[in-house]
Every structure is written in C-alpha cells, then in structure tokens.
CSV table of N, CA, C and O in Angstrom, one decimal:
chain,number,residue,atom,x,y,z
F,256,UNK,N,-49.9,20.6,-155.1
F,256,UNK,CA,-49.1,20.5,-153.9
F,256,UNK,C,-49.9,20.8,-152.7
F,256,UNK,O,-50.7,21.7,-152.7
F,257,UNK,N,-49.8,20.0,-151.7
F,257,UNK,CA,-50.6,20.2,-150.5
F,257,UNK,C,-50.1,21.5,-149.7
F,257,UNK,O,-48.9,21.8,-149.7
F,258,UNK,N,-51.0,22.1,-149.0
F,258,UNK,CA,-50.7,23.3,-148.2
F,258,UNK,C,-49.9,22.8,-147.0
F,258,UNK,O,-50.2,21.7,-146.4
F,259,UNK,N,-49.0,23.6,-146.5
F,259,UNK,CA,-48.3,23.3,-145.2
F,259,UNK,C,-49.3,23.2,-144.1
F,259,UNK,O,-50.3,23.8,-144.1
F,260,UNK,N,-48.9,22.4,-143.1
F,260,UNK,CA,-49.7,22.2,-141.9
F,260,UNK,C,-49.6,23.5,-141.0
F,260,UNK,O,-48.6,24.2,-140.9
F,261,UNK,N,-50.7,23.7,-140.2
F,261,UNK,CA,-50.8,24.7,-139.2
F,261,UNK,C,-51.0,23.9,-137.9
F,261,UNK,O,-52.1,23.3,-137.7
F,262,UNK,N,-50.1,23.9,-137.0
F,262,UNK,CA,-50.1,23.1,-135.7
F,262,UNK,C,-50.5,24.0,-134.6
F,262,UNK,O,-49.9,25.0,-134.3
F,263,UNK,N,-51.6,23.7,-133.9
F,263,UNK,CA,-52.1,24.4,-132.7
F,263,UNK,C,-52.3,23.4,-131.6
F,263,UNK,O,-53.1,22.4,-131.8
F,264,UNK,N,-51.7,23.6,-130.5
F,264,UNK,CA,-51.9,22.7,-129.3
F,264,UNK,C,-52.4,23.7,-128.2
F,264,UNK,O,-51.8,24.6,-127.9
F,265,UNK,N,-53.6,23.3,-127.6
F,265,UNK,CA,-54.1,24.2,-126.6
F,265,UNK,C,-54.7,23.3,-125.5
F,265,UNK,O,-55.0,22.2,-125.6
F,266,UNK,N,-54.8,24.0,-124.3
F,266,UNK,CA,-55.5,23.4,-123.1
F,266,UNK,C,-56.8,24.3,-123.0
F,266,UNK,O,-56.9,25.3,-123.6
F,267,UNK,N,-57.6,23.9,-122.0
F,267,UNK,CA,-58.8,24.8,-121.8
F,267,UNK,C,-58.4,26.2,-121.4
F,267,UNK,O,-59.2,27.1,-121.6
F,268,UNK,N,-57.2,26.4,-120.9
F,268,UNK,CA,-56.9,27.7,-120.4
F,268,UNK,C,-55.9,28.5,-121.2
F,268,UNK,O,-55.8,29.7,-121.1
F,269,UNK,N,-55.2,27.9,-122.1
F,269,UNK,CA,-54.2,28.6,-122.9
F,269,UNK,C,-53.7,27.8,-124.1
F,269,UNK,O,-53.8,26.6,-124.2
F,270,UNK,N,-53.1,28.6,-125.1
F,270,UNK,CA,-52.5,28.0,-126.3
F,270,UNK,C,-51.1,27.6,-125.9
F,270,UNK,O,-50.3,28.5,-125.4
F,271,UNK,N,-50.7,26.4,-126.1
F,271,UNK,CA,-49.3,25.9,-125.7
F,271,UNK,C,-48.4,26.1,-126.9
F,271,UNK,O,-47.2,26.3,-126.7
F,272,UNK,N,-48.9,26.0,-128.1
F,272,UNK,CA,-48.1,26.0,-129.3
F,272,UNK,C,-48.9,26.4,-130.5
F,272,UNK,O,-50.0,25.9,-130.7
F,273,UNK,N,-48.4,27.3,-131.3
F,273,UNK,CA,-49.1,27.8,-132.5
F,273,UNK,C,-48.0,28.0,-133.6
F,273,UNK,O,-47.3,29.0,-133.5
F,274,UNK,N,-47.8,27.0,-134.5
F,274,UNK,CA,-46.7,27.1,-135.4
F,274,UNK,C,-47.2,26.8,-136.8
F,274,UNK,O,-48.0,25.9,-137.0
F,275,UNK,N,-46.7,27.6,-137.8
F,275,UNK,CA,-46.9,27.3,-139.2
F,275,UNK,C,-45.8,28.0,-140.0
F,275,UNK,O,-45.3,29.0,-139.6
F,276,UNK,N,-45.4,27.5,-141.1
F,276,UNK,CA,-45.8,26.2,-141.6
F,276,UNK,C,-45.0,25.0,-140.9
F,276,UNK,O,-43.9,25.2,-140.5
F,277,UNK,N,-45.7,23.9,-140.9
F,277,UNK,CA,-45.1,22.7,-140.3
F,277,UNK,C,-45.0,21.6,-141.4
F,277,UNK,O,-45.9,21.4,-142.1
F,278,UNK,N,-43.9,20.9,-141.4
F,278,UNK,CA,-43.7,19.9,-142.4
F,278,UNK,C,-44.4,18.6,-142.0
F,278,UNK,O,-44.9,17.9,-142.9
F,279,UNK,N,-44.4,18.2,-140.8
F,279,UNK,CA,-45.1,17.0,-140.3
F,279,UNK,C,-45.2,17.1,-138.8
F,279,UNK,O,-44.5,17.9,-138.1
F,280,UNK,N,-46.2,16.3,-138.2
F,280,UNK,CA,-46.4,16.2,-136.8
F,280,UNK,C,-46.5,14.8,-136.4
F,280,UNK,O,-47.2,14.0,-137.1
F,281,UNK,N,-45.9,14.4,-135.3
F,281,UNK,CA,-46.0,13.0,-134.8
F,281,UNK,C,-46.5,13.1,-133.3
F,281,UNK,O,-46.0,13.8,-132.5
F,282,UNK,N,-47.6,12.3,-133.1
F,282,UNK,CA,-48.3,12.3,-131.8
F,282,UNK,C,-48.5,10.8,-131.3
F,282,UNK,O,-48.6,9.9,-132.2
F,283,UNK,N,-48.6,10.6,-130.0
F,283,UNK,CA,-49.0,9.4,-129.5
F,283,UNK,C,-50.5,9.5,-129.0
F,283,UNK,O,-50.9,10.4,-128.3
F,284,UNK,N,-51.3,8.6,-129.5
F,284,UNK,CA,-52.8,8.6,-129.1
F,284,UNK,C,-53.0,7.7,-127.9
F,284,UNK,O,-52.2,6.9,-127.6
F,285,UNK,N,-54.2,8.0,-127.2
F,285,UNK,CA,-54.5,7.2,-126.0
F,285,UNK,C,-54.6,5.7,-126.2
F,285,UNK,O,-54.4,5.0,-125.3
F,286,UNK,N,-55.0,5.3,-127.4
F,286,UNK,CA,-55.1,3.9,-127.7
F,286,UNK,C,-53.8,3.2,-127.8
F,286,UNK,O,-53.7,2.0,-128.1
F,287,UNK,N,-52.7,3.9,-127.6
F,287,UNK,CA,-51.4,3.3,-127.8
F,287,UNK,C,-50.8,3.4,-129.2
F,287,UNK,O,-49.7,2.8,-129.4
F,288,UNK,N,-51.5,4.0,-130.1
F,288,UNK,CA,-51.1,4.1,-131.5
F,288,UNK,C,-50.3,5.4,-131.7
F,288,UNK,O,-50.6,6.4,-131.0
F,289,UNK,N,-49.4,5.4,-132.6
F,289,UNK,CA,-48.7,6.6,-133.0
F,289,UNK,C,-49.3,7.1,-134.3
F,289,UNK,O,-49.7,6.3,-135.1
F,290,UNK,N,-49.2,8.4,-134.5
F,290,UNK,CA,-49.7,8.9,-135.8
F,290,UNK,C,-48.8,10.0,-136.2
F,290,UNK,O,-48.4,10.9,-135.5
F,291,UNK,N,-48.4,10.0,-137.5
F,291,UNK,CA,-47.7,11.0,-138.1
F,291,UNK,C,-48.6,11.7,-139.2
F,291,UNK,O,-49.1,11.0,-140.0
F,292,UNK,N,-48.7,13.0,-139.1
F,292,UNK,CA,-49.6,13.8,-140.0
F,292,UNK,C,-48.7,14.6,-141.0
F,292,UNK,O,-47.8,15.3,-140.5
F,293,UNK,N,-49.0,14.4,-142.2
F,293,UNK,CA,-48.3,15.1,-143.3
F,293,UNK,C,-49.2,16.1,-144.0
F,293,UNK,O,-50.4,16.0,-143.9
F,294,UNK,N,-48.6,17.1,-144.7
F,294,UNK,CA,-49.4,18.0,-145.5
F,294,UNK,C,-50.4,17.2,-146.4
F,294,UNK,O,-50.1,16.2,-146.9
F,295,UNK,N,-51.6,17.8,-146.6
F,295,UNK,CA,-52.6,17.1,-147.4
F,295,UNK,C,-53.6,16.3,-146.5
F,295,UNK,O,-54.6,15.8,-147.0
F,296,UNK,N,-53.2,16.1,-145.3
F,296,UNK,CA,-54.1,15.3,-144.4
F,296,UNK,C,-55.3,16.1,-144.0
F,296,UNK,O,-55.2,17.3,-143.9
F,297,UNK,N,-56.4,15.5,-144.0
F,297,UNK,CA,-57.7,16.2,-143.6
F,297,UNK,C,-57.6,16.7,-142.2
F,297,UNK,O,-56.9,16.1,-141.3
F,298,UNK,N,-58.2,17.8,-141.8
F,298,UNK,CA,-58.3,18.2,-140.4
F,298,UNK,C,-58.8,17.1,-139.5
F,298,UNK,O,-59.6,16.3,-139.9
F,299,UNK,N,-58.2,17.0,-138.3
F,299,UNK,CA,-58.7,15.9,-137.4
F,299,UNK,C,-58.6,16.4,-136.0
F,299,UNK,O,-57.9,17.4,-135.7
F,300,UNK,N,-59.3,15.7,-135.1
F,300,UNK,CA,-59.3,15.9,-133.7
F,300,UNK,C,-59.1,14.6,-133.1
F,300,UNK,O,-59.8,13.6,-133.4
F,301,UNK,N,-58.2,14.4,-132.2
F,301,UNK,CA,-57.9,13.2,-131.5
F,301,UNK,C,-57.5,13.4,-130.1
F,301,UNK,O,-57.0,14.4,-129.7
F,302,UNK,N,-57.6,12.3,-129.3
F,302,UNK,CA,-57.2,12.4,-127.9
F,302,UNK,C,-55.7,11.8,-127.8
F,302,UNK,O,-55.5,10.7,-128.2
F,303,UNK,N,-54.9,12.7,-127.3
F,303,UNK,CA,-53.5,12.3,-127.2
F,303,UNK,C,-53.1,11.8,-125.8
F,303,UNK,O,-53.7,12.1,-124.8
F,304,UNK,N,-52.1,10.9,-125.8
F,304,UNK,CA,-51.6,10.4,-124.5
F,304,UNK,C,-50.6,11.4,-123.9
F,304,UNK,O,-50.1,12.3,-124.6
F,305,UNK,N,-50.3,11.3,-122.6
F,305,UNK,CA,-49.3,12.2,-122.0
F,305,UNK,C,-47.9,11.8,-122.5
F,305,UNK,O,-47.3,11.0,-122.0
F,306,UNK,N,-47.5,12.5,-123.6
F,306,UNK,CA,-46.3,12.1,-124.2
F,306,UNK,C,-45.7,13.3,-125.0
F,306,UNK,O,-46.4,14.3,-125.1
F,307,UNK,N,-44.6,13.2,-125.5
F,307,UNK,CA,-44.0,14.2,-126.3
F,307,UNK,C,-44.6,14.3,-127.7
F,307,UNK,O,-44.9,13.2,-128.3
F,308,UNK,N,-44.8,15.5,-128.2
F,308,UNK,CA,-45.3,15.7,-129.5
F,308,UNK,C,-44.1,16.2,-130.3
F,308,UNK,O,-43.3,17.0,-129.8
F,309,UNK,N,-43.9,15.6,-131.5
F,309,UNK,CA,-42.7,16.0,-132.3
F,309,UNK,C,-43.2,16.6,-133.6
F,309,UNK,O,-44.3,16.2,-134.1
F,310,UNK,N,-42.5,17.7,-134.1
F,310,UNK,CA,-42.9,18.3,-135.3
F,310,UNK,C,-41.6,18.8,-136.0
F,310,UNK,O,-40.6,19.1,-135.3
F,311,UNK,N,-41.7,19.1,-137.3
F,311,UNK,CA,-40.6,19.7,-138.0
F,311,UNK,C,-41.1,20.9,-138.7
F,311,UNK,O,-42.2,20.9,-139.3
F,312,UNK,N,-40.3,21.9,-138.7
F,312,UNK,CA,-40.5,23.1,-139.5
F,312,UNK,C,-39.2,23.5,-140.2
F,312,UNK,O,-38.3,22.7,-140.2
F,313,UNK,N,-39.2,24.7,-140.8
F,313,UNK,CA,-38.0,25.1,-141.6
F,313,UNK,C,-36.7,25.2,-140.7
F,313,UNK,O,-35.6,25.1,-141.3
F,314,UNK,N,-36.8,25.3,-139.4
F,314,UNK,CA,-35.6,25.4,-138.6
F,314,UNK,C,-35.2,24.1,-138.0
F,314,UNK,O,-34.2,24.0,-137.3
F,315,UNK,N,-35.9,23.0,-138.2
F,315,UNK,CA,-35.5,21.7,-137.7
F,315,UNK,C,-36.7,20.9,-137.1
F,315,UNK,O,-37.8,21.2,-137.2
F,316,UNK,N,-36.3,19.9,-136.3
F,316,UNK,CA,-37.2,19.0,-135.6
F,316,UNK,C,-37.3,19.5,-134.1
F,316,UNK,O,-36.3,19.8,-133.5
F,317,UNK,N,-38.5,19.5,-133.6
F,317,UNK,CA,-38.8,20.0,-132.2
F,317,UNK,C,-39.6,19.0,-131.5
F,317,UNK,O,-40.4,18.3,-132.0
F,318,UNK,N,-39.5,19.1,-130.2
F,318,UNK,CA,-40.3,18.2,-129.3
F,318,UNK,C,-40.8,19.1,-128.2
F,318,UNK,O,-40.1,19.9,-127.6
F,319,UNK,N,-42.1,18.8,-127.8
F,319,UNK,CA,-42.8,19.5,-126.8
F,319,UNK,C,-43.5,18.5,-125.9
F,319,UNK,O,-44.2,17.6,-126.5
F,320,UNK,N,-43.4,18.5,-124.6
F,320,UNK,CA,-44.1,17.6,-123.8
F,320,UNK,C,-45.5,18.2,-123.6
F,320,UNK,O,-45.7,19.4,-123.3
F,321,UNK,N,-46.5,17.3,-123.9
F,321,UNK,CA,-47.9,17.8,-123.8
F,321,UNK,C,-48.7,17.0,-122.8
F,321,UNK,O,-48.4,15.8,-122.6
F,322,UNK,N,-49.6,17.6,-122.1
F,322,UNK,CA,-50.5,16.9,-121.2
F,322,UNK,C,-51.4,16.1,-122.0
F,322,UNK,O,-51.6,16.3,-123.2
F,323,UNK,N,-52.1,15.1,-121.4
F,323,UNK,CA,-53.0,14.3,-122.2
F,323,UNK,C,-54.2,15.1,-122.5
F,323,UNK,O,-54.5,16.1,-121.9
F,324,UNK,N,-54.9,14.8,-123.6
F,324,UNK,CA,-56.1,15.5,-124.0
F,324,UNK,C,-56.6,15.3,-125.4
F,324,UNK,O,-56.2,14.5,-126.1
C-alpha cells in the first residue's frame, strides 16, 4: 500500500498550506494541463498556473486559491 501524500504549498516568504495525510491533489500547470496526484506518485516539482488547487483529506475535499509558481 502506498504512503499517504504530504502536501506543502509555499511562496518564497511563507508556507501557505501544510497538510497530511492527503488522499489526492489536483493542480493546473502553466502549460494548460491538469494533473491529479495520487498516493504512490514519485515526488515532483512543477510550475502551477494561477488557479485553484484542490485536495482531499479525511475531512473532505478542499480548494485553495494559489498564486502562480
């Protein structure tokens, strides 16, 4: 069984979100593609578009507006 995800969203000046365990994460990338990350996915670094990031944890589905980066 894959380990749960640990989601960290930060800017150069502060951490915007630090949540674990996370069931999945959905982001919009600058190339116009969408990406959903599930447990077992390798660590990755990507440039996101200025859009909402969605994720699910044990209390439900959440949305956070994120700056591009």
